[in-house]
PDB file of C-alpha atoms in Angstrom:
ATOM      1  CA  MET A  29       0.043   0.030   0.005  1.00  0.00           C
ATOM      2  CA  GLU A  30       2.133   3.255  -1.314  1.00  0.00           C
ATOM      3  CA  ILE A  31      -0.270   5.264   0.895  1.00  0.00           C
ATOM      4  CA  ASN A  32       1.427   3.437   4.021  1.00  0.00           C
ATOM      5  CA  SER A  33       4.727   5.358   3.156  1.00  0.00           C
ATOM      6  CA  GLY A  34       3.360   8.927   3.131  1.00  0.00           C
ATOM      7  CA  ILE A  35       1.490   8.013   6.403  1.00  0.00           C
ATOM      8  CA  GLN A  36       4.734   6.524   7.949  1.00  0.00           C
ATOM      9  CA  ALA A  37       6.701   9.607   7.512  1.00  0.00           C
ATOM     10  CA  SER A  38       5.278  11.332  10.695  1.00  0.00           C
ATOM     11  CA  LEU A  39       5.084  10.055  13.957  1.00  0.00           C
ATOM     12  CA  SER A  40       1.533   9.891  14.145  1.00  0.00           C
ATOM     13  CA  GLY A  41       1.540   7.675  11.066  1.00  0.00           C
ATOM     14  CA  ARG A  42       3.273   5.268  12.385  1.00  0.00           C
ATOM     15  CA  TYR A  43       1.232   4.789  15.563  1.00  0.00           C
ATOM     16  CA  ALA A  44      -1.746   4.800  13.124  1.00  0.00           C
ATOM     17  CA  VAL A  45      -0.072   2.097  11.253  1.00  0.00           C
ATOM     18  CA  ALA A  46       0.521  -0.055  13.964  1.00  0.00           C
ATOM     19  CA  LEU A  47      -2.810   0.319  15.004  1.00  0.00           C
ATOM     20  CA  PHE A  48      -4.415  -0.490  11.575  1.00  0.00           C
ATOM     21  CA  ASP A  49      -2.036  -3.718  11.077  1.00  0.00           C
ATOM     22  CA  LEU A  50      -3.130  -4.804  14.651  1.00  0.00           C
ATOM     23  CA  ALA A  51      -7.008  -4.044  14.179  1.00  0.00           C
ATOM     24  CA  ARG A  52      -6.464  -5.772  10.798  1.00  0.00           C
ATOM     25  CA  ASP A  53      -5.180  -8.832  11.988  1.00  0.00           C
ATOM     26  CA  ALA A  54      -7.774  -9.113  14.654  1.00  0.00           C
ATOM     27  CA  GLN A  55     -10.509  -8.275  12.171  1.00  0.00           C
ATOM     28  CA  SER A  56     -11.858  -5.221  13.749  1.00  0.00           C
ATOM     29  CA  LEU A  57     -10.961  -2.364  11.621  1.00  0.00           C
ATOM     30  CA  ASP A  58     -14.755  -0.802  11.801  1.00  0.00           C
ATOM     31  CA  THR A  59     -14.747  -1.524  15.588  1.00  0.00           C
ATOM     32  CA  VAL A  60     -11.464   0.677  16.256  1.00  0.00           C
ATOM     33  CA  ALA A  61     -13.023   3.039  13.729  1.00  0.00           C
ATOM     34  CA  ASP A  62     -16.057   3.629  15.900  1.00  0.00           C
ATOM     35  CA  SER A  63     -14.131   3.913  18.692  1.00  0.00           C
ATOM     36  CA  LEU A  64     -11.792   6.812  17.410  1.00  0.00           C
ATOM     37  CA  ALA A  65     -14.581   8.505  15.893  1.00  0.00           C
ATOM     38  CA  GLY A  66     -15.928   8.350  19.984  1.00  0.00           C
ATOM     39  CA  LEU A  67     -12.374  10.055  20.806  1.00  0.00           C
ATOM     40  CA  LYS A  68     -12.448  12.327  18.016  1.00  0.00           C
ATOM     41  CA  GLN A  69     -15.768  13.662  19.253  1.00  0.00           C
ATOM     42  CA  ALA A  70     -14.835  13.507  22.917  1.00  0.00           C
ATOM     43  CA  ILE A  71     -11.548  15.804  21.930  1.00  0.00           C
ATOM     44  CA  ALA A  72     -13.588  18.223  20.077  1.00  0.00           C
ATOM     45  CA  GLN A  73     -16.288  18.763  22.606  1.00  0.00           C
ATOM     46  CA  SER A  74     -14.490  18.070  25.884  1.00  0.00           C
ATOM     47  CA  PRO A  75     -12.006  21.051  27.084  1.00  0.00           C
ATOM     48  CA  ASP A  76     -11.147  18.472  29.878  1.00  0.00           C
ATOM     49  CA  PHE A  77     -10.304  15.623  27.542  1.00  0.00           C
ATOM     50  CA  LYS A  78      -8.333  17.832  25.098  1.00  0.00           C
ATOM     51  CA  GLY A  79      -6.545  18.974  28.431  1.00  0.00           C
ATOM     52  CA  LEU A  80      -5.869  15.168  29.480  1.00  0.00           C
ATOM     53  CA  ILE A  81      -4.038  14.348  26.362  1.00  0.00           C
ATOM     54  CA  ASN A  82      -2.279  17.815  25.988  1.00  0.00           C
ATOM     55  CA  SER A  83      -0.917  17.713  29.679  1.00  0.00           C
ATOM     56  CA  PRO A  84       2.641  17.837  30.147  1.00  0.00           C
ATOM     57  CA  VAL A  85       2.356  17.444  33.799  1.00  0.00           C
ATOM     58  CA  LEU A  86       1.021  14.242  33.901  1.00  0.00           C
ATOM     59  CA  SER A  87       3.090  11.098  34.986  1.00  0.00           C
ATOM     60  CA  ARG A  88       3.100   8.358  32.573  1.00  0.00           C
ATOM     61  CA  ASP A  89       1.005   6.157  35.416  1.00  0.00           C
ATOM     62  CA  ALA A  90      -1.094   8.782  36.017  1.00  0.00           C
ATOM     63  CA  ALA A  91      -2.162   9.438  32.344  1.00  0.00           C
ATOM     64  CA  GLY A  92      -2.265   5.908  31.409  1.00  0.00           C
ATOM     65  CA  LYS A  93      -5.037   5.127  34.187  1.00  0.00           C
ATOM     66  CA  THR A  94      -6.931   8.183  33.723  1.00  0.00           C
ATOM     67  CA  ILE A  95      -7.427   7.563  29.717  1.00  0.00           C
ATOM     68  CA  ALA A  96      -7.778   3.851  30.731  1.00  0.00           C
ATOM     69  CA  ALA A  97     -10.886   5.033  32.773  1.00  0.00           C
ATOM     70  CA  VAL A  98     -11.867   7.316  30.191  1.00  0.00           C
ATOM     71  CA  ALA A  99     -11.810   4.914  27.531  1.00  0.00           C
ATOM     72  CA  SER A 100     -13.752   2.567  29.663  1.00  0.00           C
ATOM     73  CA  SER A 101     -16.620   5.083  30.340  1.00  0.00           C
ATOM     74  CA  MET A 102     -16.818   5.375  26.609  1.00  0.00           C
ATOM     75  CA  GLY A 103     -17.561   2.197  25.665  1.00  0.00           C
ATOM     76  CA  THR A 104     -14.026   1.782  23.631  1.00  0.00           C
ATOM     77  CA  ASP A 105     -12.918  -1.420  22.608  1.00  0.00           C
ATOM     78  CA  ALA A 106      -9.965  -3.553  23.876  1.00  0.00           C
ATOM     79  CA  LEU A 107      -8.037  -2.787  21.294  1.00  0.00           C
ATOM     80  CA  THR A 108      -8.470   0.898  21.302  1.00  0.00           C
ATOM     81  CA  THR A 109      -7.919   0.792  25.338  1.00  0.00           C
ATOM     82  CA  LYS A 110      -4.294  -0.880  24.717  1.00  0.00           C
ATOM     83  CA  PHE A 111      -3.341   1.292  22.276  1.00  0.00           C
ATOM     84  CA  LEU A 112      -4.407   4.352  24.032  1.00  0.00           C
ATOM     85  CA  GLY A 113      -2.276   3.047  27.078  1.00  0.00           C
ATOM     86  CA  VAL A 114       0.817   2.533  24.886  1.00  0.00           C
ATOM     87  CA  LEU A 115       0.520   6.136  23.831  1.00  0.00           C
ATOM     88  CA  ALA A 116       0.321   7.385  27.379  1.00  0.00           C
ATOM     89  CA  GLN A 117       3.541   5.221  28.471  1.00  0.00           C
ATOM     90  CA  ASN A 118       5.256   6.727  25.385  1.00  0.00           C
ATOM     91  CA  ARG A 119       3.996  10.118  26.168  1.00  0.00           C
ATOM     92  CA  ARG A 120       2.343  10.288  23.142  1.00  0.00           C
ATOM     93  CA  LEU A 121      -1.451  11.129  23.958  1.00  0.00           C
ATOM     94  CA  SER A 122      -1.136  14.607  22.176  1.00  0.00           C
ATOM     95  CA  GLN A 123      -0.661  12.863  19.107  1.00  0.00           C
ATOM     96  CA  LEU A 124      -4.327  11.026  19.318  1.00  0.00           C
ATOM     97  CA  PRO A 125      -5.854  13.332  16.768  1.00  0.00           C
ATOM     98  CA  ALA A 126      -2.920  13.193  14.011  1.00  0.00           C
ATOM     99  CA  VAL A 127      -3.419   9.191  14.725  1.00  0.00           C
ATOM    100  CA  ILE A 128      -6.840   9.253  14.261  1.00  0.00           C
ATOM    101  CA  ARG A 129      -6.805  11.213  11.208  1.00  0.00           C
ATOM    102  CA  ALA A 130      -4.027   8.894   9.864  1.00  0.00           C
ATOM    103  CA  TYR A 131      -6.320   5.856  10.802  1.00  0.00           C
ATOM    104  CA  GLU A 132      -9.501   7.158   9.026  1.00  0.00           C
ATOM    105  CA  THR A 133      -7.118   7.715   5.775  1.00  0.00           C
ATOM    106  CA  LEU A 134      -5.626   3.843   5.948  1.00  0.00           C
ATOM    107  CA  LEU A 135      -9.238   2.709   6.218  1.00  0.00           C
ATOM    108  CA  SER A 136     -10.763   4.827   3.746  1.00  0.00           C
ATOM    109  CA  ASN A 137      -7.954   3.225   1.161  1.00  0.00           C
ATOM    110  CA  HIS A 138      -8.509   0.016   2.448  1.00  0.00           C
ATOM    111  CA  LYS A 139     -11.995   0.577   1.491  1.00  0.00           C
ATOM    112  CA  GLY A 140     -11.399   1.943  -1.754  1.00  0.00           C
ATOM    113  CA  GLU A 141     -12.738   5.019  -0.764  1.00  0.00           C
ATOM    114  CA  ALA A 142     -11.581   8.912  -0.515  1.00  0.00           C
ATOM    115  CA  ARG A 143     -11.600  10.922   2.520  1.00  0.00           C
ATOM    116  CA  ALA A 144     -12.633  14.428   1.931  1.00  0.00           C
ATOM    117  CA  GLU A 145     -12.142  17.515   4.755  1.00  0.00           C
ATOM    118  CA  VAL A 146     -14.852  19.888   4.309  1.00  0.00           C
ATOM    119  CA  THR A 147     -14.518  23.198   5.751  1.00  0.00           C
ATOM    120  CA  SER A 148     -18.152  25.538   5.832  1.00  0.00           C
ATOM    121  CA  ALA A 149     -18.798  28.819   7.513  1.00  0.00           C
ATOM    122  CA  HIS A 150     -22.458  27.290   8.473  1.00  0.00           C
ATOM    123  CA  PRO A 151     -23.087  23.908   9.197  1.00  0.00           C
ATOM    124  CA  LEU A 152     -24.148  22.076   5.925  1.00  0.00           C
ATOM    125  CA  THR A 153     -27.682  20.598   5.941  1.00  0.00           C
ATOM    126  CA  GLU A 154     -28.035  16.293   4.792  1.00  0.00           C
ATOM    127  CA  THR A 155     -29.163  17.511   1.470  1.00  0.00           C
ATOM    128  CA  GLN A 156     -26.203  19.356   0.803  1.00  0.00           C
ATOM    129  CA  ILE A 157     -23.949  16.814   2.388  1.00  0.00           C
ATOM    130  CA  ALA A 158     -25.498  14.048  -0.094  1.00  0.00           C
ATOM    131  CA  ALA A 159     -25.274  16.726  -3.132  1.00  0.00           C
ATOM    132  CA  LEU A 160     -21.386  17.194  -2.394  1.00  0.00           C
ATOM    133  CA  THR A 161     -20.929  13.504  -1.914  1.00  0.00           C
ATOM    134  CA  GLN A 162     -22.087  12.795  -5.201  1.00  0.00           C
ATOM    135  CA  SER A 163     -20.366  15.467  -6.862  1.00  0.00           C
ATOM    136  CA  LEU A 164     -17.154  14.487  -5.040  1.00  0.00           C
ATOM    137  CA  LYS A 165     -17.675  11.341  -6.130  1.00  0.00           C
ATOM    138  CA  ALA A 166     -18.027  11.722  -9.510  1.00  0.00           C
ATOM    139  CA  ARG A 167     -14.864  13.820  -9.925  1.00  0.00           C
ATOM    140  CA  VAL A 168     -12.770  11.286  -8.157  1.00  0.00           C
ATOM    141  CA  GLY A 169     -14.092   8.138  -9.098  1.00  0.00           C
ATOM    142  CA  ARG A 170     -14.728   6.357  -6.338  1.00  0.00           C
ATOM    143  CA  THR A 171     -16.658   6.304  -3.066  1.00  0.00           C
ATOM    144  CA  VAL A 172     -15.969   9.573  -0.669  1.00  0.00           C
ATOM    145  CA  THR A 173     -16.326   9.673   3.164  1.00  0.00           C
ATOM    146  CA  LEU A 174     -16.858  13.315   4.125  1.00  0.00           C
ATOM    147  CA  ASP A 175     -15.473  14.634   7.402  1.00  0.00           C
ATOM    148  CA  ALA A 176     -17.468  18.112   8.019  1.00  0.00           C
ATOM    149  CA  LYS A 177     -16.022  20.880   9.771  1.00  0.00           C
ATOM    150  CA  VAL A 178     -17.451  24.384  10.308  1.00  0.00           C
ATOM    151  CA  ASP A 179     -15.091  27.837  10.346  1.00  0.00           C
ATOM    152  CA  PRO A 180     -17.213  30.955  10.601  1.00  0.00           C
ATOM    153  CA  ALA A 181     -13.803  32.725   9.622  1.00  0.00           C
ATOM    154  CA  ILE A 182     -14.160  31.401   5.656  1.00  0.00           C
ATOM    155  CA  LEU A 183     -17.387  33.574   5.747  1.00  0.00           C
ATOM    156  CA  GLY A 184     -18.920  31.451   2.886  1.00  0.00           C
ATOM    157  CA  GLY A 185     -18.162  29.119   0.027  1.00  0.00           C
ATOM    158  CA  LEU A 186     -16.582  25.479   0.563  1.00  0.00           C
ATOM    159  CA  VAL A 187     -12.740  24.561   1.350  1.00  0.00           C
ATOM    160  CA  VAL A 188     -12.630  20.907   0.413  1.00  0.00           C
ATOM    161  CA  LYS A 189      -9.697  18.923   1.009  1.00  0.00           C
ATOM    162  CA  ILE A 190      -9.116  15.303  -0.684  1.00  0.00           C
ATOM    163  CA  GLY A 191      -5.403  13.934  -0.062  1.00  0.00           C
ATOM    164  CA  SER A 192      -3.479  16.662  -1.365  1.00  0.00           C
ATOM    165  CA  GLN A 193      -5.879  18.131  -3.474  1.00  0.00           C
ATOM    166  CA  MET A 194      -7.670  21.061  -2.427  1.00  0.00           C
ATOM    167  CA  ILE A 195     -10.329  23.178  -3.861  1.00  0.00           C
ATOM    168  CA  ASP A 196     -11.128  26.572  -2.471  1.00  0.00           C
ATOM    169  CA  SER A 197     -14.219  28.723  -3.135  1.00  0.00           C
ATOM    170  CA  SER A 198     -14.457  30.512   0.262  1.00  0.00           C
ATOM    171  CA  ILE A 199     -15.517  34.075   0.350  1.00  0.00           C
ATOM    172  CA  ARG A 200     -12.188  34.948   2.278  1.00  0.00           C
ATOM    173  CA  THR A 201     -10.023  33.776  -0.373  1.00  0.00           C
ATOM    174  CA  ARG A 202     -11.995  35.497  -2.915  1.00  0.00           C
ATOM    175  CA  LEU A 203     -12.011  38.769  -1.110  1.00  0.00           C
ATOM    176  CA  ASN A 204      -8.188  37.941  -0.578  1.00  0.00           C
ATOM    177  CA  THR A 205      -7.644  37.320  -4.250  1.00  0.00           C
ATOM    178  CA  LEU A 206      -9.313  40.539  -5.066  1.00  0.00           C
ATOM    179  CA  ALA A 207      -7.130  42.766  -2.683  1.00  0.00           C
ATOM    180  CA  GLN A 208      -4.142  41.370  -4.336  1.00  0.00           C
ATOM    181  CA  ALA A 209      -5.539  42.104  -7.618  1.00  0.00           C
ATOM    182  CA  MET A 210      -6.441  45.835  -6.584  1.00  0.00           C
ATOM    183  CA  LYS A 211      -3.017  46.298  -4.868  1.00  0.00           C
ATOM    184  CA  GLY A 212      -1.443  45.839  -8.556  1.00  0.00           C
TER     185      GLY A 212
END
């Protein structure tokens, strides 16, 4: 898989590849993906959890016990829980968001899908997501999984990233381009 070489270039990528390989061997790719999705949501919604994974003052043992308790309360599968323990022991919990992104990419490629990160100024409706998914599928020629984010700073429009491609139709970029053109 050629995607592995690019992902393995980063520390988080090496952890993601190791987790992916273990999950594949245990035939639990989707189970691990579900657990990681829950962790991703917890990172986004809980300042306390985000603080836990980024805390430099917690000892390895304290971080390991705390993350194990959090994983247990979230119903995280055994493999992901062990993996979190390894991250805590190696003082790499701060890498968790990047590991999750890399794992999602590996899983999508394994399934023959493409992942698209879509940023909009306002939350997209289900109809808009479906239309965008169909449009991107026609463009890349395979099933596309969307990871939607909201960033009011783009003012309007969309920023879509698929792999190394980026389609930026945001109003912020258009205004910046116009401002540069007017400076002459």
